[in-house]
PDB file of C-alpha atoms and ligand atoms in Angstrom:
ATOM      1  CA  MET A   1      -1.341  -5.883 -17.105  1.00 92.00           C
ATOM      2  CA  ILE A   2      -4.155  -5.435 -14.581  1.00 96.00           C
ATOM      3  CA  GLU A   3      -5.127  -8.217 -12.167  1.00 96.00           C
ATOM      4  CA  GLN A   4      -8.153  -8.311  -9.886  1.00 96.00           C
ATOM      5  CA  THR A   5      -7.431  -9.548  -6.357  1.00 97.00           C
ATOM      6  CA  ALA A   6      -9.477 -11.500  -3.828  1.00 96.00           C
ATOM      7  CA  ILE A   7     -10.831  -8.167  -2.558  1.00 97.00           C
ATOM      8  CA  PRO A   8     -12.881  -6.338  -5.222  1.00 94.00           C
ATOM      9  CA  GLY A   9     -11.443  -2.883  -5.846  1.00 95.00           C
ATOM     10  CA  VAL A  10      -7.863  -3.776  -4.902  1.00 98.00           C
ATOM     11  CA  LEU A  11      -5.848  -4.179  -8.102  1.00 98.00           C
ATOM     12  CA  LEU A  12      -2.394  -5.451  -9.031  1.00 98.00           C
ATOM     13  CA  ILE A  13      -1.039  -3.380 -11.921  1.00 98.00           C
ATOM     14  CA  THR A  14       2.132  -4.227 -13.840  1.00 98.00           C
ATOM     15  CA  PRO A  15       3.155  -1.524 -16.335  1.00 97.00           C
ATOM     16  CA  PRO A  16       5.081  -2.815 -19.375  1.00 97.00           C
ATOM     17  CA  ARG A  17       8.863  -2.415 -19.447  1.00 98.00           C
ATOM     18  CA  PHE A  18      10.796  -1.713 -22.638  1.00 98.00           C
ATOM     19  CA  GLY A  19      14.199  -3.290 -22.259  1.00 98.00           C
ATOM     20  CA  ASP A  20      17.273  -2.727 -24.335  1.00 98.00           C
ATOM     21  CA  HIS A  21      21.029  -2.994 -23.957  1.00 98.00           C
ATOM     22  CA  ARG A  22      20.993  -0.018 -21.538  1.00 98.00           C
ATOM     23  CA  GLY A  23      18.331  -1.418 -19.196  1.00 98.00           C
ATOM     24  CA  PHE A  24      14.618  -0.608 -19.384  1.00 98.00           C
ATOM     25  CA  PHE A  25      12.050   2.185 -19.672  1.00 98.00           C
ATOM     26  CA  SER A  26       8.571   2.036 -18.158  1.00 98.00           C
ATOM     27  CA  GLU A  27       5.699   4.470 -17.785  1.00 98.00           C
ATOM     28  CA  SER A  28       5.117   3.905 -14.063  1.00 98.00           C
ATOM     29  CA  TRP A  29       1.827   5.876 -14.189  1.00 98.00           C
ATOM     30  CA  ASN A  30      -0.345   6.681 -17.191  1.00 98.00           C
ATOM     31  CA  ARG A  31      -3.960   7.602 -16.438  1.00 98.00           C
ATOM     32  CA  LYS A  32      -5.018   7.538 -20.119  1.00 97.00           C
ATOM     33  CA  LYS A  33      -3.697   4.013 -20.708  1.00 97.00           C
ATOM     34  CA  LEU A  34      -5.337   2.652 -17.536  1.00 97.00           C
ATOM     35  CA  GLU A  35      -8.642   4.277 -18.453  1.00 97.00           C
ATOM     36  CA  ALA A  36      -8.392   2.703 -21.888  1.00 96.00           C
ATOM     37  CA  GLU A  37      -8.487  -0.610 -19.989  1.00 95.00           C
ATOM     38  CA  GLY A  38     -11.522   0.496 -18.009  1.00 96.00           C
ATOM     39  CA  ILE A  39      -9.639   1.409 -14.827  1.00 97.00           C
ATOM     40  CA  VAL A  40     -10.496   4.905 -13.567  1.00 97.00           C
ATOM     41  CA  LEU A  41      -8.603   5.828 -10.396  1.00 98.00           C
ATOM     42  CA  PRO A  42      -9.225   8.978  -8.357  1.00 98.00           C
ATOM     43  CA  GLU A  43      -6.927  11.969  -8.831  1.00 98.00           C
ATOM     44  CA  PHE A  44      -3.549  11.696  -7.089  1.00 98.00           C
ATOM     45  CA  VAL A  45      -2.404  14.792  -5.214  1.00 98.00           C
ATOM     46  CA  GLN A  46       0.685  13.628  -3.295  1.00 98.00           C
ATOM     47  CA  ASP A  47       3.619  11.312  -4.016  1.00 98.00           C
ATOM     48  CA  ASN A  48       5.423   9.657  -1.119  1.00 98.00           C
ATOM     49  CA  HIS A  49       8.821   7.975  -1.007  1.00 98.00           C
ATOM     50  CA  SER A  50      10.260   6.012   1.897  1.00 98.00           C
ATOM     51  CA  LEU A  51      13.444   4.037   2.456  1.00 98.00           C
ATOM     52  CA  SER A  52      13.669   1.213   4.964  1.00 98.00           C
ATOM     53  CA  ARG A  53      17.298   0.332   5.569  1.00 98.00           C
ATOM     54  CA  GLU A  54      16.901  -3.184   6.940  1.00 97.00           C
ATOM     55  CA  LYS A  55      15.109  -6.378   5.914  1.00 97.00           C
ATOM     56  CA  GLY A  56      12.398  -7.171   8.429  1.00 97.00           C
ATOM     57  CA  THR A  57      11.097  -3.608   8.790  1.00 98.00           C
ATOM     58  CA  VAL A  58       7.313  -3.212   9.030  1.00 98.00           C
ATOM     59  CA  ARG A  59       5.549   0.084   8.315  1.00 98.00           C
ATOM     60  CA  GLY A  60       1.833  -0.001   9.069  1.00 96.00           C
ATOM     61  CA  LEU A  61      -0.906  -0.834   9.159  1.00 98.00           C
ATOM     62  CA  HIS A  62      -1.909   2.742   8.492  1.00 98.00           C
ATOM     63  CA  PHE A  63      -4.915   4.735   7.338  1.00 98.00           C
ATOM     64  CA  GLN A  64      -6.223   8.291   7.272  1.00 98.00           C
ATOM     65  CA  SER A  65      -9.812   8.829   8.408  1.00 97.00           C
ATOM     66  CA  PRO A  66     -12.330  10.796   6.366  1.00 97.00           C
ATOM     67  CA  PRO A  67     -12.426  13.564   5.250  1.00 97.00           C
ATOM     68  CA  HIS A  68      -8.789  12.857   4.341  1.00 98.00           C
ATOM     69  CA  ALA A  69      -8.931   9.130   3.593  1.00 98.00           C
ATOM     70  CA  GLN A  70      -6.270   8.121   1.078  1.00 98.00           C
ATOM     71  CA  GLY A  71      -6.248   5.716  -1.800  1.00 98.00           C
ATOM     72  CA  LYS A  72      -2.669   4.611  -2.622  1.00 98.00           C
ATOM     73  CA  LEU A  73      -0.897   3.277  -5.692  1.00 98.00           C
ATOM     74  CA  VAL A  74       2.222   1.590  -4.308  1.00 98.00           C
ATOM     75  CA  ARG A  75       5.363   0.457  -6.098  1.00 98.00           C
ATOM     76  CA  CYS A  76       8.786  -0.703  -4.931  1.00 98.00           C
ATOM     77  CA  GLY A  77      11.594   1.304  -6.519  1.00 97.00           C
ATOM     78  CA  ARG A  78      14.446  -0.650  -4.917  1.00 98.00           C
ATOM     79  CA  GLY A  79      14.576  -4.002  -3.134  1.00 98.00           C
ATOM     80  CA  VAL A  80      11.590  -6.149  -2.218  1.00 98.00           C
ATOM     81  CA  ILE A  81       8.547  -5.655   0.032  1.00 98.00           C
ATOM     82  CA  PHE A  82       5.455  -7.635   0.930  1.00 98.00           C
ATOM     83  CA  ASP A  83       2.682  -5.082   0.559  1.00 98.00           C
ATOM     84  CA  VAL A  84      -0.648  -5.592   2.330  1.00 98.00           C
ATOM     85  CA  ALA A  85      -4.123  -4.070   2.208  1.00 98.00           C
ATOM     86  CA  VAL A  86      -6.794  -4.863   4.826  1.00 98.00           C
ATOM     87  CA  ASP A  87     -10.464  -4.061   4.130  1.00 98.00           C
ATOM     88  CA  VAL A  88     -11.933  -2.022   7.023  1.00 97.00           C
ATOM     89  CA  ARG A  89     -14.945  -0.536   5.224  1.00 96.00           C
ATOM     90  CA  ARG A  90     -18.015  -0.791   7.432  1.00 95.00           C
ATOM     91  CA  GLY A  91     -20.482  -3.253   5.924  1.00 93.00           C
ATOM     92  CA  SER A  92     -18.000  -4.626   3.407  1.00 95.00           C
ATOM     93  CA  PRO A  93     -18.522  -8.348   2.685  1.00 95.00           C
ATOM     94  CA  THR A  94     -14.723  -8.614   2.829  1.00 96.00           C
ATOM     95  CA  TYR A  95     -14.344  -6.620   6.086  1.00 96.00           C
ATOM     96  CA  GLY A  96     -11.158  -7.725   7.866  1.00 96.00           C
ATOM     97  CA  ARG A  97      -9.954  -9.642   4.801  1.00 97.00           C
ATOM     98  CA  TRP A  98      -6.422  -8.919   3.635  1.00 98.00           C
ATOM     99  CA  VAL A  99      -4.436  -9.335   0.424  1.00 98.00           C
ATOM    100  CA  GLY A 100      -0.667  -9.189   0.180  1.00 98.00           C
ATOM    101  CA  TYR A 101       1.758  -9.216  -2.709  1.00 98.00           C
ATOM    102  CA  GLU A 102       5.498  -9.118  -3.243  1.00 98.00           C
ATOM    103  CA  LEU A 103       6.350  -5.841  -4.936  1.00 98.00           C
ATOM    104  CA  SER A 104       9.926  -5.403  -6.072  1.00 98.00           C
ATOM    105  CA  PHE A 105      12.193  -3.397  -8.342  1.00 98.00           C
ATOM    106  CA  ASP A 106      12.535  -6.563 -10.412  1.00 98.00           C
ATOM    107  CA  ASN A 107       8.843  -7.414 -10.863  1.00 98.00           C
ATOM    108  CA  GLY A 108       7.671  -3.803 -11.286  1.00 98.00           C
ATOM    109  CA  LYS A 109       4.279  -4.666  -9.806  1.00 98.00           C
ATOM    110  CA  GLN A 110       2.079  -1.977  -8.245  1.00 98.00           C
ATOM    111  CA  LEU A 111      -0.792  -2.372  -5.777  1.00 98.00           C
ATOM    112  CA  TRP A 112      -3.824  -0.064  -5.993  1.00 98.00           C
ATOM    113  CA  ILE A 113      -5.429   0.270  -2.567  1.00 98.00           C
ATOM    114  CA  PRO A 114      -8.647   2.318  -2.408  1.00 97.00           C
ATOM    115  CA  ASP A 115      -9.447   4.388   0.662  1.00 96.00           C
ATOM    116  CA  GLY A 116     -11.185   2.418   3.405  1.00 97.00           C
ATOM    117  CA  PHE A 117      -8.247   0.022   3.679  1.00 98.00           C
ATOM    118  CA  LEU A 118      -5.324  -0.319   6.055  1.00 98.00           C
ATOM    119  CA  HIS A 119      -1.962  -0.294   4.270  1.00 98.00           C
ATOM    120  CA  GLY A 120       1.365  -1.645   5.399  1.00 98.00           C
ATOM    121  CA  PHE A 121       4.377  -3.602   4.261  1.00 98.00           C
ATOM    122  CA  MET A 122       7.234  -5.778   5.450  1.00 98.00           C
ATOM    123  CA  THR A 123      10.623  -5.393   3.784  1.00 98.00           C
ATOM    124  CA  LEU A 124      12.127  -8.572   2.361  1.00 98.00           C
ATOM    125  CA  SER A 125      15.422  -6.940   1.491  1.00 98.00           C
ATOM    126  CA  ASP A 126      17.741  -4.320   2.928  1.00 98.00           C
ATOM    127  CA  ASP A 127      17.412  -0.820   1.436  1.00 98.00           C
ATOM    128  CA  ALA A 128      13.808  -1.234   0.298  1.00 98.00           C
ATOM    129  CA  GLU A 129      12.397   1.956  -1.210  1.00 98.00           C
ATOM    130  CA  ILE A 130       8.716   2.480  -1.935  1.00 98.00           C
ATOM    131  CA  CYS A 131       7.151   5.231  -3.996  1.00 98.00           C
ATOM    132  CA  TYR A 132       3.407   5.687  -3.769  1.00 98.00           C
ATOM    133  CA  LYS A 133       0.787   8.054  -5.078  1.00 98.00           C
ATOM    134  CA  CYS A 134      -1.962   9.227  -2.704  1.00 98.00           C
ATOM    135  CA  THR A 135      -5.459  10.530  -3.430  1.00 98.00           C
ATOM    136  CA  ASP A 136      -5.418  12.970  -0.505  1.00 98.00           C
ATOM    137  CA  HIS A 137      -2.836  15.047   1.302  1.00 98.00           C
ATOM    138  CA  TYR A 138      -1.173  14.117   4.577  1.00 98.00           C
ATOM    139  CA  ALA A 139      -3.470  14.984   7.468  1.00 98.00           C
ATOM    140  CA  PRO A 140      -1.800  14.026  10.761  1.00 98.00           C
ATOM    141  CA  GLU A 141      -5.023  14.716  12.648  1.00 98.00           C
ATOM    142  CA  CYS A 142      -6.637  11.910  10.622  1.00 98.00           C
ATOM    143  CA  ASP A 143      -3.657   9.529  10.781  1.00 97.00           C
ATOM    144  CA  GLY A 144      -4.240   6.158  12.434  1.00 97.00           C
ATOM    145  CA  ALA A 145      -2.579   2.769  12.869  1.00 97.00           C
ATOM    146  CA  VAL A 146      -3.684  -0.803  13.546  1.00 98.00           C
ATOM    147  CA  LYS A 147      -1.187  -3.310  14.933  1.00 97.00           C
ATOM    148  CA  TRP A 148       0.662  -5.124  12.170  1.00 97.00           C
ATOM    149  CA  ASP A 149       0.154  -8.551  13.785  1.00 96.00           C
ATOM    150  CA  SER A 150      -3.507  -8.193  14.771  1.00 96.00           C
ATOM    151  CA  CYS A 151      -5.117  -8.847  11.397  1.00 97.00           C
ATOM    152  CA  GLY A 152      -4.185 -12.484  10.780  1.00 97.00           C
ATOM    153  CA  ILE A 153      -1.783 -11.569   7.989  1.00 97.00           C
ATOM    154  CA  ASP A 154       0.555 -14.346   6.844  1.00 97.00           C
ATOM    155  CA  TRP A 155       3.675 -12.199   6.785  1.00 97.00           C
ATOM    156  CA  PRO A 156       6.443 -13.891   4.743  1.00 96.00           C
ATOM    157  CA  ILE A 157       9.009 -13.749   7.541  1.00 92.00           C
ATOM    158  CA  ALA A 158       7.397 -15.690  10.373  1.00 85.00           C
ATOM    159  CA  ASP A 159       8.284 -15.358  14.069  1.00 85.00           C
ATOM    160  CA  ILE A 160       9.926 -12.014  13.486  1.00 82.00           C
ATOM    161  CA  VAL A 161      10.357  -9.099  15.865  1.00 88.00           C
ATOM    162  CA  PRO A 162      10.199  -6.452  13.160  1.00 94.00           C
ATOM    163  CA  ILE A 163      11.846  -3.061  13.101  1.00 97.00           C
ATOM    164  CA  ILE A 164       8.894  -0.719  13.659  1.00 97.00           C
ATOM    165  CA  SER A 165       8.200   2.853  14.764  1.00 97.00           C
ATOM    166  CA  GLY A 166       7.001   3.798  18.224  1.00 95.00           C
ATOM    167  CA  LYS A 167       3.665   4.717  16.674  1.00 95.00           C
ATOM    168  CA  ASP A 168       3.303   1.240  15.228  1.00 96.00           C
ATOM    169  CA  GLN A 169       4.396  -0.336  18.505  1.00 95.00           C
ATOM    170  CA  GLU A 170       1.484   1.443  20.218  1.00 95.00           C
ATOM    171  CA  ALA A 171      -1.096   0.785  17.487  1.00 97.00           C
ATOM    172  CA  GLN A 172      -4.535  -0.563  18.358  1.00 96.00           C
ATOM    173  CA  HIS A 173      -5.620  -4.119  17.602  1.00 97.00           C
ATOM    174  CA  LEU A 174      -8.011  -4.721  14.726  1.00 96.00           C
ATOM    175  CA  SER A 175     -10.466  -6.295  17.197  1.00 96.00           C
ATOM    176  CA  ASP A 176     -10.610  -2.967  19.067  1.00 96.00           C
ATOM    177  CA  PHE A 177     -10.710  -0.866  15.906  1.00 95.00           C
ATOM    178  CA  ASP A 178     -13.898   1.116  15.195  1.00 95.00           C
ATOM    179  CA  THR A 179     -13.732   1.780  11.490  1.00 95.00           C
ATOM    180  CA  PRO A 180     -14.314   5.399  10.419  1.00 96.00           C
ATOM    181  CA  PHE A 181     -15.147   4.214   6.887  1.00 96.00           C
ATOM    182  CA  SER A 182     -18.831   3.809   6.216  1.00 88.00           C
ATOM    183  CA  TYR A 183     -18.875   3.438   2.475  1.00 75.00           C
ATOM    184  CA  GLU A 184     -21.646   1.616   0.680  1.00 67.00           C
ATOM    185  CA  VAL A 185     -19.887  -1.353  -0.876  1.00 61.00           C
TER     186      VAL A 185
HETATM  187  C1  LIG B 201       2.859   9.670   5.908  1.00 83.02           C
HETATM  188  C2  LIG B 201       3.535  11.011   6.034  1.00 83.02           C
HETATM  189  C3  LIG B 201       4.460  11.251   7.046  1.00 83.02           C
HETATM  190  N1  LIG B 201       5.064  12.487   7.127  1.00 83.02           N
HETATM  191  C4  LIG B 201       6.064  12.690   8.188  1.00 83.02           C
HETATM  192  C5  LIG B 201       5.550  12.449   9.576  1.00 83.02           C
HETATM  193  C6  LIG B 201       6.745  11.886  10.312  1.00 83.02           C
HETATM  194  O1  LIG B 201       7.522  12.973  10.843  1.00 83.02           O
HETATM  195  C7  LIG B 201       7.574  11.201   9.235  1.00 83.02           C
HETATM  196  C8  LIG B 201       7.439   9.687   9.254  1.00 83.02           C
HETATM  197  O2  LIG B 201       6.043   9.398   9.224  1.00 83.02           O
HETATM  198  P1  LIG B 201       5.539   7.928   9.523  1.00 83.02           P
HETATM  199  O3  LIG B 201       6.335   7.340  10.649  1.00 83.02           O
HETATM  200  O4  LIG B 201       4.035   7.975   9.654  1.00 83.02           O
HETATM  201  O5  LIG B 201       5.956   7.173   8.177  1.00 83.02           O
HETATM  202  P2  LIG B 201       5.506   5.698   7.776  1.00 83.02           P
HETATM  203  O6  LIG B 201       5.595   4.782   8.973  1.00 83.02           O
HETATM  204  O7  LIG B 201       6.272   5.349   6.559  1.00 83.02           O
HETATM  205  O8  LIG B 201       3.970   5.868   7.440  1.00 83.02           O
HETATM  206  C9  LIG B 201       3.462   5.588   6.153  1.00 83.02           C
HETATM  207  O9  LIG B 201       3.498   4.199   6.019  1.00 83.02           O
HETATM  208  C10 LIG B 201       2.378   3.520   5.507  1.00 83.02           C
HETATM  209  C11 LIG B 201       2.867   2.278   4.812  1.00 83.02           C
HETATM  210  C12 LIG B 201       1.444   4.314   4.693  1.00 83.02           C
HETATM  211  O10 LIG B 201       0.743   3.806   3.834  1.00 83.02           O
HETATM  212  C13 LIG B 201       1.268   5.740   4.993  1.00 83.02           C
HETATM  213  O11 LIG B 201       1.504   6.542   3.846  1.00 83.02           O
HETATM  214  C14 LIG B 201       2.113   6.242   6.089  1.00 83.02           C
HETATM  215  O12 LIG B 201       1.399   6.044   7.290  1.00 83.02           O
HETATM  216  O13 LIG B 201       7.098  11.722   7.982  1.00 83.02           O
HETATM  217  C15 LIG B 201       4.781  13.515   6.247  1.00 83.02           C
HETATM  218  O14 LIG B 201       5.332  14.628   6.349  1.00 83.02           O
HETATM  219  N2  LIG B 201       3.861  13.297   5.255  1.00 83.02           N
HETATM  220  C16 LIG B 201       3.225  12.083   5.102  1.00 83.02           C
HETATM  221  O15 LIG B 201       2.397  11.920   4.166  1.00 83.02           O
END
């Protein structure tokens, strides 16, 4: 199932699961089947996998600048996360707008986030693992971060001091952010 979100271009995708007495099987990514539904995503060149041990961890809000901007197809392989995309495309009518969804092993939902967006998540369970496909390779020289609590996001765990990296602790505020994305939208 494919659902549009409040930000055009950001999609919620739920691949079907085939359950039986053993458990389930699901094609977590099938380009041909998505294209048959009119969804053509860029080529993916890198798969990432991260584990966050504790509930209340925040990773993000991250981006890679052009020429290595990344689109991401995110799913939660274990546990539960609240996954967020923030539109930072210059000139976008939804600039600064965010969407967030609970992705979990149980619901099997995936979030497609085109490049030109910040991406981050808050874990809502211990041992939350995410697996995500990227449309460009890691380019540390293009890596950037915006402060997780500077975008007006209604994070599901309020008044939290999250577990975050030093990089995320030092991230710039959205109000000070000069977007490197100048796509025509
Ligand atoms: C992203 C990345 C990182 N690394 C190395 C660099 C560091 O030594 C280590 C941890 O990196 P970082 O702290 O940036 O990991 P996260 O905080 O999970 O960052 C990611 O989290 C948010 C949610 C994202 O969407 C991005 O993919 C990415 O920024 O992995 C690599 O070797 N390759 C990579 O593609």
